[in-house]
Short mmCIF file of C-alpha atoms and ligand atoms in Angstrom, two decimals:
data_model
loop_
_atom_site.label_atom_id
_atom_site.label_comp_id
_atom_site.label_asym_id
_atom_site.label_seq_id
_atom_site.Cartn_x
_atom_site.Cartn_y
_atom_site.Cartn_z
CA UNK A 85 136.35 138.80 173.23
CA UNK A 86 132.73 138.75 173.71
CA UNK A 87 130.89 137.01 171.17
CA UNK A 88 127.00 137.48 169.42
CA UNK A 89 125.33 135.63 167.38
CA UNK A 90 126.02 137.37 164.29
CA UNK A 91 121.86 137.36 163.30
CA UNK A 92 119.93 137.96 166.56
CA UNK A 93 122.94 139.59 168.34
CA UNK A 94 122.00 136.43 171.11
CA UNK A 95 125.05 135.83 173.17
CA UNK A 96 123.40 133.98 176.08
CA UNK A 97 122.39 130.68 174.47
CA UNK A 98 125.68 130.22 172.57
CA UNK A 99 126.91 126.80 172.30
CA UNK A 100 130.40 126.72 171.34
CA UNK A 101 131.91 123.30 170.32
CA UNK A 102 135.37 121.85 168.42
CA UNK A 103 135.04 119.98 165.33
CA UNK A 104 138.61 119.11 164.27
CA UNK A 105 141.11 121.99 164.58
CA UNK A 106 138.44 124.77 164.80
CA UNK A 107 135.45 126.09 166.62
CA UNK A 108 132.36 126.86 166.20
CA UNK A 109 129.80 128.84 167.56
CA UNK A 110 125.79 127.09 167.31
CA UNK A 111 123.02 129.99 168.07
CA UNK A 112 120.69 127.74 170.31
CA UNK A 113 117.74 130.69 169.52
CA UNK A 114 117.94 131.75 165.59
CA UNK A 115 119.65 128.28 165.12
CA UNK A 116 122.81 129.78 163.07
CA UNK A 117 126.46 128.06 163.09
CA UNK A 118 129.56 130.09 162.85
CA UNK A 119 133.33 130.41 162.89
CA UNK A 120 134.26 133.60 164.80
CA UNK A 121 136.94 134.07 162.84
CA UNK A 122 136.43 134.23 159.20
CA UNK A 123 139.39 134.49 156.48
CA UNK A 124 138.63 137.45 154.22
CA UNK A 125 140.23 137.29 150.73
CA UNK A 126 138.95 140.72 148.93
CA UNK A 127 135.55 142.30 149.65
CA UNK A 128 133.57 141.18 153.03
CA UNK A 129 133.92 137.57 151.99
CA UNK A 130 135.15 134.66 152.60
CA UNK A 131 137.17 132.80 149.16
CA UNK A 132 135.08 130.96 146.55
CA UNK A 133 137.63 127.59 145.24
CA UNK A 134 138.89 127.49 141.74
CA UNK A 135 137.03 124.07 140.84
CA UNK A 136 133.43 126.39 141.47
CA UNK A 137 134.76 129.43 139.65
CA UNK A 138 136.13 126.92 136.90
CA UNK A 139 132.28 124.82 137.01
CA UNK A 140 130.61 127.85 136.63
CA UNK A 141 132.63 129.75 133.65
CA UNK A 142 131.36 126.50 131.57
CA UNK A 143 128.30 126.77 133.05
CA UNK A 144 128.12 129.99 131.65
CA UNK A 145 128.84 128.10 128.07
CA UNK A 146 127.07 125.27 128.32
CA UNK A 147 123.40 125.80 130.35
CA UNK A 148 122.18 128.93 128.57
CA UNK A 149 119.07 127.17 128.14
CA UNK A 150 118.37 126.23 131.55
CA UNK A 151 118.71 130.18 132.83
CA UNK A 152 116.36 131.00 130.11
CA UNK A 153 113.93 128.28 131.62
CA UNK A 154 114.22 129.68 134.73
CA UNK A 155 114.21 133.26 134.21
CA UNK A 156 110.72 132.63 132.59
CA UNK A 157 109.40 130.47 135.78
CA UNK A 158 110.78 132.87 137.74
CA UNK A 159 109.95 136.54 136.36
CA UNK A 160 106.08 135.03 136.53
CA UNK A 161 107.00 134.85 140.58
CA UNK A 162 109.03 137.56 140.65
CA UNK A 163 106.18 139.97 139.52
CA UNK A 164 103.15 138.20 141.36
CA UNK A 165 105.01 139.02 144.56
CA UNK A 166 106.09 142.85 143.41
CA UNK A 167 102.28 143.36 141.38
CA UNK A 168 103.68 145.35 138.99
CA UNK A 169 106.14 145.29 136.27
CA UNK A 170 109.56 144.55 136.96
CA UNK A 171 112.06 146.92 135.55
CA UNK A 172 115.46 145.62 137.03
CA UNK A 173 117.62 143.03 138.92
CA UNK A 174 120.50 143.31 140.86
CA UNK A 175 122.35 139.54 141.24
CA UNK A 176 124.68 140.12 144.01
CA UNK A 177 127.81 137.84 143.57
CA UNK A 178 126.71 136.73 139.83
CA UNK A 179 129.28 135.14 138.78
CA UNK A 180 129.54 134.81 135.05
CA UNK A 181 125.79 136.74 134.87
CA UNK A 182 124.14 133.76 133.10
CA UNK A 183 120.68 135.61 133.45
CA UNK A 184 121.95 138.71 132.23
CA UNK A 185 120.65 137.60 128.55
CA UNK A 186 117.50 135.76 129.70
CA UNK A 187 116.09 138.64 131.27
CA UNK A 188 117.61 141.24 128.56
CA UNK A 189 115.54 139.25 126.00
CA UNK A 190 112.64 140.07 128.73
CA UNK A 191 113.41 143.68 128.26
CA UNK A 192 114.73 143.63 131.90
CA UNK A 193 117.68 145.49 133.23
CA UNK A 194 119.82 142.99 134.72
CA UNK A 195 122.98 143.87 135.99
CA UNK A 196 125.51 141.96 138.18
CA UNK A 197 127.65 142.78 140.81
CA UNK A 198 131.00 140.98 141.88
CA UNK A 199 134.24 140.97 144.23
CA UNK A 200 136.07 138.28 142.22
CA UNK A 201 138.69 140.06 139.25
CA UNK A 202 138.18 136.81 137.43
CA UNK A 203 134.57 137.26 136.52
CA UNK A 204 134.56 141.45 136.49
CA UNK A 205 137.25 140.19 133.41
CA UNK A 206 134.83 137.66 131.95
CA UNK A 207 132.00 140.28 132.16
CA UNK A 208 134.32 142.60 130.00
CA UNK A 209 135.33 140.52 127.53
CA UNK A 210 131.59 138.77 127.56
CA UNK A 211 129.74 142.30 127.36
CA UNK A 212 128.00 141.30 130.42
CA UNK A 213 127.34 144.99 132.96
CA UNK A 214 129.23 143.60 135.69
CA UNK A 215 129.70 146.31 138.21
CA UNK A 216 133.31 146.16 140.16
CA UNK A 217 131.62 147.42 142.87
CA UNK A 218 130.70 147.68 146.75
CA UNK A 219 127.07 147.79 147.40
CA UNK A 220 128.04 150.83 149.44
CA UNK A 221 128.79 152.84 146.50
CA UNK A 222 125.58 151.75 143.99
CA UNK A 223 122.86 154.37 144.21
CA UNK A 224 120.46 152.89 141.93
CA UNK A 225 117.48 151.22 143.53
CA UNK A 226 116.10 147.83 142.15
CA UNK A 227 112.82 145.81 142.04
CA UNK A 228 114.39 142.43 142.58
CA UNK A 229 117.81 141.63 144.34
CA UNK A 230 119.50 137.96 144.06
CA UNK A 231 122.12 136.74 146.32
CA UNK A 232 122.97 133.02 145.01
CA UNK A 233 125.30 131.47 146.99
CA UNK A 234 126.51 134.28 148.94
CA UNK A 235 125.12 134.68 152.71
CA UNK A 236 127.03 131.88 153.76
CA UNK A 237 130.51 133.84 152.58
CA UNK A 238 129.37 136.91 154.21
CA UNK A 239 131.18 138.39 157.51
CA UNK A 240 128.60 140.35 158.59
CA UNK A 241 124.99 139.17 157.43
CA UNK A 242 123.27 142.02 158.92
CA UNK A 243 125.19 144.83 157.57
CA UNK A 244 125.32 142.90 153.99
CA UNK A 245 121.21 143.12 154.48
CA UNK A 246 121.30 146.65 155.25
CA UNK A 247 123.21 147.60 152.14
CA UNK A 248 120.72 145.58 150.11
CA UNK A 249 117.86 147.52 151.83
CA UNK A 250 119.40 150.38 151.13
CA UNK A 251 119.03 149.68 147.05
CA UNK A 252 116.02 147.57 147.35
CA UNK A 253 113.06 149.70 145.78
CA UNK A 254 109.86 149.80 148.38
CA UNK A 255 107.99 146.17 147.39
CA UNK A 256 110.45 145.51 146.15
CA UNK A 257 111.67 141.64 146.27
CA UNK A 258 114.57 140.01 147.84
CA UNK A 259 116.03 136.39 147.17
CA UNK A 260 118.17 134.76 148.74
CA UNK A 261 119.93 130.92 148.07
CA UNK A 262 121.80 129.76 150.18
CA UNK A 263 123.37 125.97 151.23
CA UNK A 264 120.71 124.19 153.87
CA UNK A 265 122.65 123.24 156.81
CA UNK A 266 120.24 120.48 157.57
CA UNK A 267 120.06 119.11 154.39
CA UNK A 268 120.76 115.28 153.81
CA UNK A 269 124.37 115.61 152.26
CA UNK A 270 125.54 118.28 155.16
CA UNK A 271 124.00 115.94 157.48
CA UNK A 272 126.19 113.31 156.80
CA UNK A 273 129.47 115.33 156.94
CA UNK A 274 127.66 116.34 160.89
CA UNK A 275 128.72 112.82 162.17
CA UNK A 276 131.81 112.56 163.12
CA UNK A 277 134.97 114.96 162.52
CA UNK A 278 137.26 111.82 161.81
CA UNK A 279 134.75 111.02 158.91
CA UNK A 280 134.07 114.57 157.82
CA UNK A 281 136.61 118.10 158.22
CA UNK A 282 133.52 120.26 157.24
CA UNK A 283 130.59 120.39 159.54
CA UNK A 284 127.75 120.45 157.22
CA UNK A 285 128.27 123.41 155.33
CA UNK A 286 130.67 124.81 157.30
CA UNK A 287 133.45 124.25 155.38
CA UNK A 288 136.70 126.42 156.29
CA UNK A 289 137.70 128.72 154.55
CA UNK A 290 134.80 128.95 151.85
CA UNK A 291 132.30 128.54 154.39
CA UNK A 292 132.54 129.93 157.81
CA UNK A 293 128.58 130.40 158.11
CA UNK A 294 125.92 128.05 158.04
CA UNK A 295 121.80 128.76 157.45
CA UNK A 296 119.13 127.12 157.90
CA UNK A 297 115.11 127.82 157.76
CA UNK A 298 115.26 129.21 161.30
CA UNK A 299 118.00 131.80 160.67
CA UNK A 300 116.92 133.52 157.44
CA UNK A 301 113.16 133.63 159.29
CA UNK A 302 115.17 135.41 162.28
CA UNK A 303 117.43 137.87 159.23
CA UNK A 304 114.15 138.57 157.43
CA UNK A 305 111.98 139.26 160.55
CA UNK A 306 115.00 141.37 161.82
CA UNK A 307 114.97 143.37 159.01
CA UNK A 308 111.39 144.06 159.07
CA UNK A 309 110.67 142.24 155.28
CA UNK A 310 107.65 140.76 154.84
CA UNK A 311 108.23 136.69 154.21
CA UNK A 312 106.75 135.80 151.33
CA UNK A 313 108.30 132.31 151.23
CA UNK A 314 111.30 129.99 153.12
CA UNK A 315 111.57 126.60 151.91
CA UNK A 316 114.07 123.86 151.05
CA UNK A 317 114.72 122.45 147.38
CA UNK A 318 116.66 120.29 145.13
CA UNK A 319 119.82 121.42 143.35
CA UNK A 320 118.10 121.23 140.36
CA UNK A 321 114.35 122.32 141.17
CA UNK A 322 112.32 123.13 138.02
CA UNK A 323 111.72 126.85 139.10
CA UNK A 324 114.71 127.54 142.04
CA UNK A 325 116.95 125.56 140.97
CA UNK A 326 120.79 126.24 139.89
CA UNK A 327 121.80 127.05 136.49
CA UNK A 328 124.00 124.18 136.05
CA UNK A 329 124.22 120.32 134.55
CA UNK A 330 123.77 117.60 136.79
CA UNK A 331 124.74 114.06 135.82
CA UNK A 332 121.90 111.60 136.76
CA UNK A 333 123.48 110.11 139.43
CA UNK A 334 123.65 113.80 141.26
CA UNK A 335 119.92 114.16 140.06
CA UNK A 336 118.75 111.11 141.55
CA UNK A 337 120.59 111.99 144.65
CA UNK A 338 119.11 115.31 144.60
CA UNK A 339 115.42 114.34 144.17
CA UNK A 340 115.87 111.43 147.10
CA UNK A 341 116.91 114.69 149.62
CA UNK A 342 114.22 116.69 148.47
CA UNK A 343 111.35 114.00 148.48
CA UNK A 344 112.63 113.62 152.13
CA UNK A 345 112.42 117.73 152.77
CA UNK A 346 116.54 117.58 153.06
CA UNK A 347 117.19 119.33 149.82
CA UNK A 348 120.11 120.90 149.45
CA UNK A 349 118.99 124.50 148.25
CA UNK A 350 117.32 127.32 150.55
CA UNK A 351 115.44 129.53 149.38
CA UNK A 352 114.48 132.51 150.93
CA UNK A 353 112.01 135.19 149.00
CA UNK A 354 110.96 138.52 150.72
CA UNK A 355 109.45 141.88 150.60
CA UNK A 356 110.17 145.07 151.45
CA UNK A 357 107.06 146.93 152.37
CA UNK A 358 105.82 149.82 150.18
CA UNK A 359 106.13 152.29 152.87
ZN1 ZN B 655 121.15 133.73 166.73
#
């Protein structure tokens, strides 16, 4: 089997290596690490562990205040970047939508789309518009589109962007958050496979993928979106951030990475062009 780089289609400069019982493939040109092989569960994507789904339905409970916080920061971004109103926001892989009621209270249309039967339940019994759906089959267009945590589950990252250009209104804004590969904690699980069975982020089977600045500047460029901004940040950043709480051990830990530009967060913000 021949194998690509899964972002530039590169399959020249492929370095393949073994880190425990698996392989990976390390893009030497867009800089992305992959597992050929990734273990689908439901929907093109690879499985999310019950401690995160279990994390984040009390997050849902318990940091309502820190998605309004952000939804405020944000929406000012948000609409800079668009210049003009926004009307509504697609948050691919949502979760428990914990900015569906920050941004209703906005008067934005925020609605949430997931794989996992857990949190399509939670929507219905939360009254959250969670749509049980592929992005194949949603025909309304949207002025933002979030993806938190959900590139690096992805089989295919260049199909999953063409689905979301498909819905993405022209200007329209795209962002994306996704682990940084090169960040200080992955780093650390890079040293040695007897001290680490993950490399980095990839961590099989959550995460057979692995981003860093490099590769979402190659997906972007690829995709002909206009970069409006690629940058690392801490966990809990005051405007990128993630909705959750953080004791202050994992805050001081967080703001140490960041101060040395090895946060743990990437963010990746772009436009589609009006055309
Ligand atoms: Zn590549």
């Amino acid at each position: 089997m021949k194998i690509e780089c899964l972002v530039c289609s590169n399959a020249k400069n492929l370095i393949k290596f073994v880190w425990n019982n698996y392989e990976i493939y390390n893009c030497k040109y867009c800089k992305l690490y992959f597992c050929p092989e990734l273990v689908e569960i439901e929907g093109n994507s690879s499985p999310v562990d019950d401690i995160g789904i279990k994390m984040m339905e009390d997050s849902f409970f318990k940091t309502k205040k820190i998605a309004s916080l952000y939804v405020k920061k944000r929406i000012v971004e948000y609409e800079k970047m668009l210049e003009r109103k926004c009307q509504n926001i697609l948050d691919i892989g949502c979760g428990p939508g914990v900015f569906y009621k920050p941004y209703k209270d906005l008067s934005i249309n925020w609605k949430g789309v997931e794989v996992s039967p857990f949190w399509l339940e939670f929507g219905k019994k939360n009254k959250i518009p969670i749509l049980e759906k592929n992005l194949k089959e949603i025909k309304e267009k949207f002025d933002i589109i979030t993806a938190h945590q959900v590139l690096e589950h992805v089989e295919n990252p260049m199909q999953f962007m063409n689905q979301i250009l498909k819905i993405l209104k022209p200007g329209g804004i795209l962002h994306l958050e996704i682990p940084n590969h090169f960040s200080l904690s992955s780093s650390i699980r890079r040293i040695s496979p007897i001290l680490s069975y993950d490399y980095g982020f990839i961590q099989p089977p959550m995460h057979m993928r692995a981003y860093s600045s490099h590769t979402i500047k190659q997906l972007f460029e690829k995709n002909q979106l206009i970069i409006r901004d690629i940058f690392t940040c801490s966990n809990n950043d005051i405007t990128w951030g993630q909705v959750r709480k953080y004791s202050l051990l994992q805050k001081l830990f967080f703001t140490f990475s960041a101060s040395i530009g090895k946060g743990s967060l990437l963010i990746g913000i772009a436009k589609k062009t009006n055309a």
